[in-house]
């Protein structure tokens, strides 16, 4: 039971390492800004505000899918802690 | 950003900022579209009739009402761009006050909402159209005052500021499409009667 709960916690928490956090920060910031400009341009060029909504919505969903789950790429540089010396 | 919930909150929070900025860009971009619209309009017929209006269940005093019929041709397609939700079009008459106590009047006599969809017509060609709203003056008489007709619009966008404007006359470039006289109905009736009697007298004399 405890083992199962531990697994559930790992999935729900989804901890990633410091390098991964930096990547997520950059991907989400630049990704959302890029999709924002793209959505405006698409709506303006095609003269339809619905396109703006769709592009922005799709871009946001994509960004969330890329950044929110703890993908293995975000855990490539785990922090190594000093191992406690065991006293016998 | 270390856990799933923190990442989701951060991404969503920044999304709202970006969405608001995009909305701002869209609102600003609407000012790039010119709003030059032209129209030609004329008054077909102005009927000043005496009447009493039903006011909250009782009949009001006897007074003059102006019933107007008009022709109107206009092309409003410049007002429709990607950020236009609908255009509220209204025809107003402006006429001076009684020269004593009351100031000038502007009355909406007809209006139309044109939504921005492929089905709606942005070019209007109205012939002998009856005004939606007959109007009366505060003193109850129009006494031959001169009135002007203007076509005004209000562009309602999806995001951004409301824009008001007046359609210019296609020929003169003026905002006044046409002018007309709000006749004194008693005087007009008397003149008509006199004319009829004169005709009768002429017929009898023959």
Short mmCIF file of N, CA and C in Angstrom, two decimals, chain A residues 12-16 21 24 29 32 36 40 43-44 47 49 56 60 67-68, chain B residues 1-4 7-8 11 14-15 18 22 25-26 29 33 81-83 158:
data_model
loop_
_atom_site.label_atom_id
_atom_site.label_comp_id
_atom_site.label_asym_id
_atom_site.label_seq_id
_atom_site.Cartn_x
_atom_site.Cartn_y
_atom_site.Cartn_z
N UNK A 12 2.05 12.70 -8.99
CA UNK A 12 1.32 13.94 -8.74
C UNK A 12 2.29 15.09 -8.49
N UNK A 13 3.30 14.85 -7.67
CA UNK A 13 4.25 15.92 -7.36
C UNK A 13 5.04 16.32 -8.61
N UNK A 14 5.55 15.32 -9.31
CA UNK A 14 6.31 15.58 -10.53
C UNK A 14 7.49 16.47 -10.33
N UNK A 15 8.34 16.15 -9.36
CA UNK A 15 9.51 16.99 -9.11
C UNK A 15 10.52 16.87 -10.25
N UNK A 16 11.14 17.98 -10.60
CA UNK A 16 12.21 17.97 -11.61
C UNK A 16 13.42 18.68 -11.03
N UNK A 21 14.07 22.90 -14.27
CA UNK A 21 13.24 24.06 -13.92
C UNK A 21 13.60 25.27 -14.77
N UNK A 24 12.12 24.68 -18.22
CA UNK A 24 10.66 24.89 -18.20
C UNK A 24 10.35 26.38 -18.21
N UNK A 29 7.99 30.72 -21.12
CA UNK A 29 7.98 32.17 -21.38
C UNK A 29 8.07 32.46 -22.88
N UNK A 32 5.01 30.92 -24.99
CA UNK A 32 3.74 31.65 -24.91
C UNK A 32 3.83 32.99 -25.64
N UNK A 36 1.62 34.03 -28.78
CA UNK A 36 0.82 35.26 -28.71
C UNK A 36 0.98 36.09 -29.96
N UNK A 40 -1.85 36.72 -33.03
CA UNK A 40 -2.27 38.05 -33.48
C UNK A 40 -2.06 38.19 -34.99
N UNK A 43 -4.58 36.11 -37.04
CA UNK A 43 -5.89 36.75 -37.03
C UNK A 43 -5.92 37.99 -37.91
N UNK A 44 -4.85 38.77 -37.84
CA UNK A 44 -4.80 40.02 -38.60
C UNK A 44 -4.71 39.75 -40.10
N UNK A 47 -7.84 38.11 -41.29
CA UNK A 47 -9.00 38.95 -40.95
C UNK A 47 -10.11 38.14 -40.29
N UNK A 49 -10.97 36.93 -36.21
CA UNK A 49 -10.54 36.88 -34.81
C UNK A 49 -10.60 35.47 -34.23
N UNK A 56 -3.99 30.79 -30.24
CA UNK A 56 -3.58 31.05 -28.85
C UNK A 56 -3.96 29.86 -27.97
N UNK A 60 -1.28 27.44 -26.12
CA UNK A 60 -1.25 27.31 -24.66
C UNK A 60 -1.32 25.84 -24.25
N UNK A 67 5.50 21.52 -20.79
CA UNK A 67 6.21 21.95 -19.58
C UNK A 67 5.69 21.34 -18.28
N UNK A 68 4.39 21.02 -18.21
CA UNK A 68 3.84 20.65 -16.90
C UNK A 68 4.19 19.22 -16.47
N UNK B 1 8.67 26.19 -9.69
CA UNK B 1 8.62 25.37 -10.89
C UNK B 1 9.01 23.93 -10.61
N UNK B 2 9.23 23.60 -9.34
CA UNK B 2 9.76 22.26 -9.05
C UNK B 2 8.71 21.18 -9.16
N UNK B 3 7.44 21.51 -8.89
CA UNK B 3 6.40 20.47 -8.93
C UNK B 3 5.37 20.75 -10.02
N UNK B 4 4.58 19.73 -10.34
CA UNK B 4 3.58 19.84 -11.41
C UNK B 4 2.63 21.00 -11.18
N UNK B 7 4.26 24.35 -11.73
CA UNK B 7 4.48 24.63 -13.15
C UNK B 7 3.19 25.03 -13.84
N UNK B 8 2.10 24.27 -13.51
CA UNK B 8 0.82 24.59 -14.14
C UNK B 8 0.39 26.01 -13.78
N UNK B 11 2.59 28.59 -15.71
CA UNK B 11 2.30 28.67 -17.14
C UNK B 11 0.95 29.34 -17.36
N UNK B 14 1.11 33.10 -16.73
CA UNK B 14 1.75 33.86 -17.80
C UNK B 14 0.87 33.87 -19.04
N UNK B 15 0.08 32.78 -19.24
CA UNK B 15 -0.86 32.75 -20.37
C UNK B 15 -1.87 33.91 -20.27
N UNK B 18 -0.22 37.05 -21.48
CA UNK B 18 -0.07 37.07 -22.93
C UNK B 18 -1.42 37.30 -23.61
N UNK B 22 -2.32 40.26 -26.20
CA UNK B 22 -2.83 40.02 -27.57
C UNK B 22 -4.14 40.78 -27.77
N UNK B 25 -3.31 44.30 -28.45
CA UNK B 25 -2.82 44.48 -29.82
C UNK B 25 -3.99 44.51 -30.80
N UNK B 26 -4.92 43.58 -30.62
CA UNK B 26 -6.09 43.53 -31.51
C UNK B 26 -6.88 44.83 -31.41
N UNK B 29 -5.00 47.52 -33.18
CA UNK B 29 -4.94 47.35 -34.63
C UNK B 29 -6.22 47.81 -35.31
N UNK B 33 -7.74 50.63 -39.51
CA UNK B 33 -8.72 50.53 -40.58
C UNK B 33 -9.43 51.87 -40.74
N UNK B 81 -14.41 45.15 -40.16
CA UNK B 81 -13.11 44.46 -40.24
C UNK B 81 -13.14 43.36 -39.19
N UNK B 82 -11.98 42.72 -39.00
CA UNK B 82 -12.00 41.49 -38.19
C UNK B 82 -12.34 41.72 -36.73
N UNK B 83 -12.24 42.94 -36.28
CA UNK B 83 -12.55 43.20 -34.87
C UNK B 83 -13.92 43.86 -34.71
N UNK B 158 -15.16 43.42 -31.02
CA UNK B 158 -15.03 42.25 -30.14
C UNK B 158 -14.20 42.61 -28.92
#
